[in-house]
Short mmCIF file of C-alpha atoms and ligand atoms in Angstrom, two decimals:
data_model
loop_
_atom_site.label_atom_id
_atom_site.label_comp_id
_atom_site.label_asym_id
_atom_site.label_seq_id
_atom_site.Cartn_x
_atom_site.Cartn_y
_atom_site.Cartn_z
CA UNK A 189 0.00 0.04 -0.01
CA UNK A 190 2.75 2.42 1.06
CA UNK A 191 4.87 1.68 -1.93
CA UNK A 192 1.93 2.04 -4.26
CA UNK A 193 1.11 5.47 -2.79
CA UNK A 194 4.72 6.56 -3.05
CA UNK A 195 4.82 5.42 -6.64
CA UNK A 196 1.61 7.44 -7.51
CA UNK A 197 3.05 10.44 -5.70
CA UNK A 198 6.25 10.34 -7.71
CA UNK A 199 4.40 9.81 -10.98
CA UNK A 200 2.10 12.67 -10.36
CA UNK A 201 4.75 15.17 -9.33
CA UNK A 202 7.21 13.70 -11.89
CA UNK A 203 10.38 15.77 -12.73
CA UNK A 204 9.22 18.78 -10.75
CA UNK A 205 9.50 16.95 -7.39
CA UNK A 206 12.63 18.67 -6.10
CA UNK A 207 11.44 22.07 -7.14
CA UNK A 208 7.86 21.56 -5.89
CA UNK A 209 8.93 20.26 -2.58
CA UNK A 210 9.63 23.60 -1.21
CA UNK A 211 6.22 24.93 -2.26
CA UNK A 212 4.61 21.85 -0.86
CA UNK A 213 6.10 22.63 2.62
CA UNK A 214 4.75 26.16 2.49
CA UNK A 215 1.34 24.86 1.43
CA UNK A 216 1.34 22.37 4.21
CA UNK A 217 2.30 25.17 6.70
CA UNK A 218 -0.69 27.17 5.45
CA UNK A 219 -2.92 24.12 5.72
CA UNK A 220 -1.84 23.49 9.33
CA UNK A 221 -2.61 27.16 10.22
CA UNK A 222 -5.91 27.20 8.25
CA UNK A 223 -7.25 24.16 9.96
CA UNK A 224 -5.47 24.69 13.29
CA UNK A 225 -3.75 21.42 13.07
CA UNK A 226 -1.29 20.23 15.71
CA UNK A 227 0.50 16.84 15.61
CA UNK A 228 1.86 14.97 18.55
CA UNK A 229 5.21 14.22 17.00
CA UNK A 230 7.48 15.08 14.13
CA UNK A 231 6.83 11.69 12.58
CA UNK A 232 3.03 12.28 12.82
CA UNK A 233 3.49 15.71 11.15
CA UNK A 234 5.65 14.15 8.37
CA UNK A 235 2.95 11.55 7.61
CA UNK A 236 0.24 14.30 7.73
CA UNK A 237 2.46 16.32 5.24
CA UNK A 238 2.82 13.30 3.06
CA UNK A 239 -0.86 12.43 2.90
CA UNK A 240 -1.77 16.11 2.52
CA UNK A 241 0.27 16.37 -0.69
CA UNK A 242 -1.11 13.03 -1.94
CA UNK A 243 -4.69 14.01 -1.27
CA UNK A 244 -4.28 17.55 -2.65
CA UNK A 245 -3.06 16.04 -5.92
CA UNK A 246 -6.03 13.61 -6.09
CA UNK A 247 -8.35 16.52 -5.45
CA UNK A 248 -6.66 18.51 -8.34
CA UNK A 249 -7.00 15.59 -10.68
CA UNK A 250 -10.59 15.05 -9.80
CA UNK A 251 -11.40 18.72 -10.31
CA UNK A 252 -9.59 18.62 -13.83
CA UNK A 253 -12.21 15.89 -14.68
CA UNK A 254 -14.99 18.10 -13.32
CA UNK A 255 -13.70 20.85 -15.62
CA UNK A 256 -14.18 18.53 -18.58
CA UNK A 257 -17.73 17.54 -17.38
CA UNK A 258 -16.58 14.00 -16.59
CA UNK A 259 -17.86 14.17 -13.03
CA UNK A 260 -20.81 16.04 -11.54
CA UNK A 261 -19.12 17.26 -8.36
CA UNK A 262 -15.92 18.97 -7.17
CA UNK A 263 -13.65 18.30 -4.30
CA UNK A 264 -11.50 20.54 -2.05
CA UNK A 265 -8.77 20.29 0.46
CA UNK A 266 -10.46 20.22 3.99
CA UNK A 267 -9.93 19.09 7.54
CA UNK A 268 -9.63 15.44 6.42
CA UNK A 269 -6.86 16.08 3.82
CA UNK A 270 -4.00 15.04 6.14
CA UNK A 271 -5.15 11.57 6.62
CA UNK A 272 -5.67 8.48 4.40
CA UNK A 273 -9.13 7.33 3.35
CA UNK A 274 -8.91 4.22 5.50
CA UNK A 275 -8.22 6.43 8.54
CA UNK A 276 -11.20 8.64 7.73
CA UNK A 277 -13.32 5.39 7.38
CA UNK A 278 -12.04 4.16 10.74
CA UNK A 279 -12.96 7.52 12.33
CA UNK A 280 -16.67 6.87 11.43
CA UNK A 281 -17.34 3.23 12.24
CA UNK A 282 -20.45 1.35 11.07
CA UNK A 283 -23.38 2.18 13.38
CA UNK A 284 -24.80 -0.77 15.31
CA UNK A 285 -28.40 -0.38 16.63
CA UNK A 286 -28.34 -1.31 20.24
CA UNK A 287 -31.89 -0.24 21.15
CA UNK A 288 -35.32 -1.51 20.13
CA UNK A 289 -37.04 1.06 18.06
CA UNK A 290 -40.36 2.41 19.53
CA UNK A 291 -41.73 4.61 16.69
CA UNK A 292 -45.15 6.10 16.90
CA UNK A 293 -47.73 6.39 14.11
CA UNK A 294 -46.45 8.34 11.12
CA UNK A 295 -47.77 11.86 10.91
CA UNK A 296 -50.36 12.73 8.29
CA UNK A 297 -48.77 13.89 5.03
CA UNK A 298 -49.76 15.15 1.65
CA UNK A 299 -48.42 14.02 -1.66
CA UNK A 300 -44.90 15.19 -2.33
CA UNK A 301 -44.22 18.32 -4.32
CA UNK A 302 -41.92 18.05 -7.42
CA UNK A 303 -39.17 19.87 -5.52
CA UNK A 304 -38.92 21.10 -1.99
CA UNK A 305 -36.39 22.43 0.46
CA UNK A 306 -37.30 22.87 4.14
CA UNK A 307 -34.53 25.32 4.95
CA UNK A 308 -34.96 27.67 1.90
CA UNK A 309 -38.77 27.22 1.41
CA UNK A 310 -39.48 28.05 5.05
CA UNK A 311 -36.68 30.66 5.02
CA UNK A 312 -35.00 29.12 8.10
CA UNK A 313 -31.59 30.15 9.37
CA UNK A 314 -30.06 27.02 10.71
CA UNK A 315 -26.49 26.83 12.06
CA UNK A 316 -24.24 24.14 10.67
CA UNK A 317 -22.38 22.17 13.31
CA UNK A 318 -18.86 20.59 13.35
CA UNK A 319 -18.62 17.30 15.11
CA UNK A 320 -14.80 17.39 14.98
CA UNK A 321 -12.47 14.57 14.25
CA UNK A 322 -12.34 12.89 17.78
CA UNK A 323 -15.72 11.27 18.12
CA UNK A 324 -18.11 9.61 15.70
CA UNK A 325 -21.09 11.65 16.86
CA UNK A 326 -23.15 12.24 13.80
CA UNK A 327 -26.01 10.24 15.26
CA UNK A 328 -26.38 12.97 18.00
CA UNK A 329 -25.69 15.95 15.67
CA UNK A 330 -28.12 14.81 13.16
CA UNK A 331 -30.79 14.12 15.78
CA UNK A 332 -30.35 17.51 17.38
CA UNK A 333 -30.57 19.25 13.99
CA UNK A 334 -33.64 17.26 12.89
CA UNK A 335 -35.52 18.16 16.08
CA UNK A 336 -34.37 21.78 15.79
CA UNK A 337 -35.60 22.08 12.16
CA UNK A 338 -38.80 20.15 12.79
CA UNK A 339 -39.58 22.39 15.78
CA UNK A 340 -38.73 25.53 13.90
CA UNK A 341 -41.30 24.47 11.18
CA UNK A 342 -44.03 23.58 13.61
CA UNK A 343 -43.54 26.79 15.67
CA UNK A 344 -43.02 28.95 12.66
CA UNK A 345 -39.70 30.13 14.03
CA UNK A 346 -37.26 31.13 11.30
CA UNK A 347 -34.41 31.66 13.62
CA UNK A 348 -34.23 28.58 15.86
CA UNK A 349 -31.45 28.28 18.46
CA UNK A 350 -29.15 25.37 17.92
CA UNK A 351 -30.03 22.40 20.11
CA UNK A 352 -27.31 20.48 22.02
CA UNK A 353 -25.87 17.44 20.38
CA UNK A 354 -23.54 17.12 23.40
CA UNK A 355 -26.63 16.51 25.64
CA UNK A 356 -27.62 13.66 23.44
CA UNK A 357 -24.05 12.36 23.45
CA UNK A 358 -23.79 12.52 27.19
CA UNK A 359 -27.29 11.38 28.12
CA UNK A 360 -28.22 8.87 25.39
CA UNK A 361 -24.83 7.46 24.20
CA UNK A 362 -24.97 4.44 26.45
CA UNK A 363 -21.21 3.63 26.06
CA UNK A 364 -21.07 3.84 22.29
CA UNK A 365 -21.59 7.57 21.87
CA UNK A 366 -18.32 8.14 20.07
CA UNK A 367 -18.35 5.00 18.01
CA UNK A 368 -21.38 3.03 16.73
CA UNK A 369 -24.47 4.69 18.28
CA UNK A 370 -27.60 5.45 16.24
CA UNK A 371 -30.22 8.32 16.20
CA UNK A 372 -32.84 5.80 17.53
CA UNK A 373 -31.03 5.96 20.96
CA UNK A 374 -31.41 9.76 20.97
CA UNK A 375 -35.07 9.62 19.83
CA UNK A 376 -35.97 6.99 22.41
CA UNK A 377 -34.38 9.15 25.09
CA UNK A 378 -36.30 12.21 24.05
CA UNK A 379 -39.66 10.50 23.72
CA UNK A 380 -39.48 8.00 26.60
CA UNK A 381 -38.02 9.84 29.45
CA UNK A 382 -40.68 12.33 30.85
CA UNK A 383 -38.02 14.96 31.93
CA UNK A 384 -35.87 14.65 28.77
CA UNK A 385 -36.09 17.98 27.07
CA UNK A 386 -33.53 18.84 24.44
CA UNK A 387 -31.72 21.98 25.52
CA UNK A 388 -30.27 24.77 23.41
CA UNK A 389 -26.56 24.60 22.79
CA UNK A 390 -26.00 27.87 24.65
CA UNK A 391 -27.12 26.05 27.79
CA UNK A 392 -25.50 22.67 27.13
CA UNK A 393 -22.47 23.46 24.86
CA UNK A 394 -21.03 21.12 22.30
CA UNK A 395 -17.35 20.22 22.73
CA UNK A 396 -16.13 18.50 19.63
CA UNK A 397 -12.64 18.01 20.94
CA UNK A 398 -13.69 15.37 23.46
CA UNK A 399 -12.85 11.78 22.63
CA UNK A 400 -15.54 10.30 24.87
CA UNK A 401 -19.04 11.54 25.91
CA UNK A 402 -19.17 13.46 29.23
CA UNK A 403 -21.41 13.30 32.16
CA UNK A 404 -25.16 13.78 31.63
CA UNK A 405 -25.81 17.15 33.15
CA UNK A 406 -28.99 17.89 35.27
CA UNK A 407 -31.42 20.12 33.45
CA UNK A 408 -30.84 23.77 34.10
CA UNK A 409 -33.81 25.45 35.67
CA UNK A 410 -33.66 28.48 33.48
CA UNK A 411 -33.24 26.52 30.18
CA UNK A 412 -36.29 25.90 28.02
CA UNK A 413 -35.93 22.79 25.95
CA UNK A 414 -37.83 20.97 23.26
CA UNK A 415 -39.91 17.93 24.24
CA UNK A 416 -40.67 15.30 21.64
CA UNK A 417 -43.81 13.14 21.74
CA UNK A 418 -43.01 10.77 18.88
CA UNK A 419 -40.72 9.69 15.98
CA UNK A 420 -41.31 7.62 12.87
CA UNK A 421 -39.24 5.24 10.80
CA UNK A 422 -39.05 4.86 7.01
CA UNK A 423 -38.49 1.38 5.55
CA UNK A 424 -35.16 0.93 3.79
CA UNK A 425 -35.18 1.97 0.13
CA UNK A 426 -38.52 3.82 0.46
CA UNK A 427 -37.32 7.00 -1.13
CA UNK A 428 -40.91 7.97 -2.00
CA UNK A 429 -41.70 8.15 1.69
CA UNK A 430 -38.60 10.23 2.52
CA UNK A 431 -39.66 12.65 -0.23
CA UNK A 432 -43.19 12.96 1.09
CA UNK A 433 -42.17 13.64 4.67
CA UNK A 434 -39.51 16.16 3.59
CA UNK A 435 -42.11 17.86 1.45
CA UNK A 436 -44.40 18.02 4.50
CA UNK A 437 -41.67 19.79 6.59
CA UNK A 438 -40.23 16.76 8.37
CA UNK A 439 -36.38 16.53 8.05
CA UNK A 440 -35.43 12.85 7.79
CA UNK A 441 -32.22 11.35 9.23
CA UNK A 442 -30.56 8.70 6.99
CA UNK A 443 -27.50 6.53 7.45
CA UNK A 444 -24.91 7.08 4.70
CA UNK A 445 -21.59 5.41 3.84
CA UNK A 446 -19.07 8.20 3.96
CA UNK A 447 -15.97 6.05 3.24
CA UNK A 448 -15.10 7.36 -0.20
CA UNK A 449 -12.54 9.79 -1.31
CA UNK A 450 -15.28 11.81 -3.13
CA UNK A 451 -17.33 12.13 0.11
CA UNK A 452 -14.32 12.86 2.35
CA UNK A 453 -13.11 15.75 0.08
CA UNK A 454 -16.60 16.77 -1.42
CA UNK A 455 -16.96 20.44 -1.97
CA UNK A 456 -19.82 21.11 -4.47
CA UNK A 457 -22.09 19.79 -7.09
CA UNK A 458 -24.19 16.57 -7.26
CA UNK A 459 -22.30 13.80 -5.50
CA UNK A 460 -22.60 10.34 -7.15
CA UNK A 461 -21.39 7.46 -4.91
CA UNK A 462 -18.87 5.14 -6.33
CA UNK A 463 -20.57 1.81 -6.85
CA UNK A 464 -17.98 0.05 -4.74
CA UNK A 465 -19.29 2.05 -1.70
CA UNK A 466 -22.77 0.78 -2.16
CA UNK A 467 -22.14 -2.77 -1.03
CA UNK A 468 -21.05 -3.78 2.47
CA UNK A 469 -20.31 -0.32 3.91
CA UNK A 470 -18.04 -0.41 6.98
CA UNK A 471 -18.58 3.18 7.99
CA UNK A 472 -21.58 5.37 8.83
CA UNK A 473 -22.37 9.04 8.83
CA UNK A 474 -25.92 10.19 9.65
CA UNK A 475 -27.13 13.08 7.49
CA UNK A 476 -30.36 15.09 7.63
CA UNK A 477 -32.28 15.13 4.31
CA UNK A 478 -33.80 18.69 4.09
CA UNK A 479 -34.66 18.88 0.38
CA UNK A 480 -34.75 17.56 -3.15
CA UNK A 481 -34.72 19.06 -6.63
CA UNK A 482 -33.19 18.75 -10.11
CA UNK A 483 -29.80 20.19 -10.94
CA UNK A 484 -29.66 21.84 -14.45
CA UNK A 485 -25.84 21.84 -14.72
CA UNK A 486 -25.47 18.04 -14.31
CA UNK A 487 -29.07 17.21 -15.44
CA UNK A 488 -29.37 15.03 -12.34
CA UNK A 489 -32.08 14.80 -9.56
CA UNK A 490 -30.58 15.19 -6.04
CA UNK A 491 -31.33 15.14 -2.31
CA UNK A 492 -29.94 18.06 -0.16
CA UNK A 493 -28.59 16.80 3.03
CA UNK A 494 -27.18 18.62 6.10
CA UNK A 495 -23.89 17.13 7.35
CA UNK A 496 -22.05 17.92 10.54
CA UNK A 497 -18.54 18.55 9.20
CA UNK A 498 -18.78 22.36 9.78
CA UNK A 499 -19.85 24.97 7.24
CA UNK A 500 -16.59 25.02 5.28
CA UNK A 501 -17.18 21.43 4.23
CA UNK A 502 -19.21 20.85 1.08
CA UNK A 503 -21.87 23.46 0.02
CA UNK A 504 -21.74 25.49 3.25
CA UNK A 505 -22.06 22.24 5.37
CA UNK A 506 -24.63 20.54 3.00
CA UNK A 507 -24.14 17.93 0.27
CA UNK A 508 -26.23 17.21 -2.70
CA UNK A 509 -26.49 13.52 -3.39
CA UNK A 510 -27.79 12.03 -6.58
CA UNK A 511 -31.44 10.96 -6.32
CA UNK A 512 -32.07 7.77 -8.37
CA UNK A 513 -33.86 4.48 -7.68
CA UNK A 514 -30.62 2.26 -7.89
CA UNK A 515 -28.93 4.42 -5.15
CA UNK A 516 -31.75 4.84 -2.50
CA UNK A 517 -31.18 7.35 0.19
CA UNK A 518 -33.63 5.63 2.65
CA UNK A 519 -31.47 3.63 4.99
CA UNK A 520 -32.20 3.30 8.65
CA UNK A 521 -34.28 6.44 8.05
CA UNK A 522 -36.00 7.95 10.98
CA UNK A 523 -37.43 11.36 11.81
CA UNK A 524 -38.98 13.36 14.81
CA UNK A 525 -42.62 13.49 14.01
CA UNK A 526 -44.50 15.11 16.99
CA UNK A 527 -43.73 17.62 19.59
CA UNK A 528 -45.10 17.17 23.10
C1 NAG B 658 -19.77 21.54 -19.23
O1 NAG B 658 -21.22 21.63 -19.06
C2 NAG B 658 -21.64 22.95 -18.88
C3 NAG B 658 -23.16 22.89 -18.57
O2 NAG B 658 -23.74 21.80 -19.08
C4 NAG B 658 -21.36 23.71 -20.15
O3 NAG B 658 -21.75 25.08 -19.95
C5 NAG B 658 -19.87 23.72 -20.44
O4 NAG B 658 -19.54 24.32 -21.59
C6 NAG B 658 -19.38 22.30 -20.45
N1 NAG B 658 -17.85 22.30 -20.51
C7 NAG B 658 -17.27 21.49 -21.35
C8 NAG B 658 -15.70 21.57 -21.23
O5 NAG B 658 -17.73 20.66 -21.99
C1 NAG B 659 -13.54 20.70 25.66
O1 NAG B 659 -12.87 19.62 26.30
C2 NAG B 659 -11.49 19.72 26.38
C3 NAG B 659 -10.93 18.43 26.90
O2 NAG B 659 -11.48 18.16 28.13
C4 NAG B 659 -11.18 20.93 27.27
O3 NAG B 659 -9.75 21.09 27.45
C5 NAG B 659 -11.85 22.21 26.71
O4 NAG B 659 -11.68 23.30 27.57
C6 NAG B 659 -13.27 21.95 26.35
N1 NAG B 659 -13.81 23.09 25.63
C7 NAG B 659 -14.89 23.81 25.98
C8 NAG B 659 -15.27 24.85 25.06
O5 NAG B 659 -15.54 23.53 27.00
C1 NAG B 660 -9.14 16.39 19.24
O1 NAG B 660 -9.43 17.26 18.20
C2 NAG B 660 -8.77 18.49 18.28
C3 NAG B 660 -9.24 19.34 17.15
O2 NAG B 660 -10.62 19.29 16.95
C4 NAG B 660 -7.24 18.20 18.17
O3 NAG B 660 -6.59 19.45 18.33
C5 NAG B 660 -6.90 17.26 19.26
O4 NAG B 660 -5.62 16.87 19.10
C6 NAG B 660 -7.75 16.05 19.30
N1 NAG B 660 -7.43 15.24 20.45
C7 NAG B 660 -7.20 13.97 20.32
C8 NAG B 660 -6.83 13.29 21.59
O5 NAG B 660 -7.21 13.34 19.27
C1 NAG B 661 -8.51 27.90 4.27
O1 NAG B 661 -9.68 27.12 4.41
C2 NAG B 661 -10.85 27.55 3.77
C3 NAG B 661 -12.00 26.60 4.13
O2 NAG B 661 -11.95 26.25 5.54
C4 NAG B 661 -10.65 27.71 2.32
O3 NAG B 661 -11.79 28.19 1.74
C5 NAG B 661 -9.44 28.53 2.01
O4 NAG B 661 -9.23 28.56 0.64
C6 NAG B 661 -8.29 28.04 2.79
N1 NAG B 661 -7.13 28.93 2.63
C7 NAG B 661 -5.95 28.57 2.31
C8 NAG B 661 -4.90 29.58 2.10
O5 NAG B 661 -5.69 27.31 2.17
#
């Protein structure tokens, strides 16, 4: 593997290696500053520098293809560009459901519109969160955002306060909060415990540098949280149901396989998953589907999904994923469906 990478690197950089090396060091220095990177040792830093150069070249090659309309999305250097794809995949292990689902009746819904976007059609201002690189916490971030957006729609509040993913991590993680937990655990906590209100982030701050969940804090007497009465599930592959619920103002959480170079470095356009990533995924990232439409540039239908890699990742924190029947988005799909 190592030899293969080295080989690719030398081939890509060819005769200009000696000359470019100085520039690469400058670029890596800028990268470290831009993404406030620190490394525990010189050797860790050298590896990061090496993979940064490799990944940056891969990104440049991909974008050259995008310039020739041979791919429908673009990539960019981001917080993950100093690690290998297999490390990225290992950061986000495959989710394992540890709790029985206790969904309630699905909410009434009307037929889906041709296109819809909960964020833009309801003119919501929703902050994008960054889960960091230390804890596989998308299950908590996606649930907090879905509850926040659903509550904003139902209460006609275009400026909702961010709700605390940290509270879900600390109180509903059950020992796997930074590894393999699912949104179901968070939704069961919010619906089954009578005193489980989801608090605003200002009252229960997120801390994305933690490697493990913290202690579940007692509710603050001044904080006003959101109480959930129920949630619903969508059968795997039932994209028509996802579309209908999104079109009715319910953001739907889905499980997605993030372990591809294209997802790791995604920056814009309509992302089409490599077919190799569709079978036996070994990684999980939970995304919140907020809309769907047709993209004129690529002539592709897409889902618009909110991720939790910060607002500099993707399209201001969102990714548009191709919407087609042989690549269904409905996977372990679940959504908050009723407020208490
Ligand atoms: C790529 O597609 C866009 C939109 O379809 C078009 O405007 C552009 O000219 C194409 N570029 C090339 C190099 O074919
Ligand atoms: C987050 O946790 C780290 C590690 O415990 C701590 O050093 C840091 O101060 C915390 N940050 C915030 C904003 O609480
Ligand atoms: C946790 O993440 C922060 C950046 O978000 C990083 O500086 C720190 O080194 C990480 N800690 C560990 C133990 O990986
Ligand atoms: C710094 O990072 C941002 C995204 O976080 C990117 O848009 C910008 O181009 C980067 N700047 C440099 C000098 O790399």
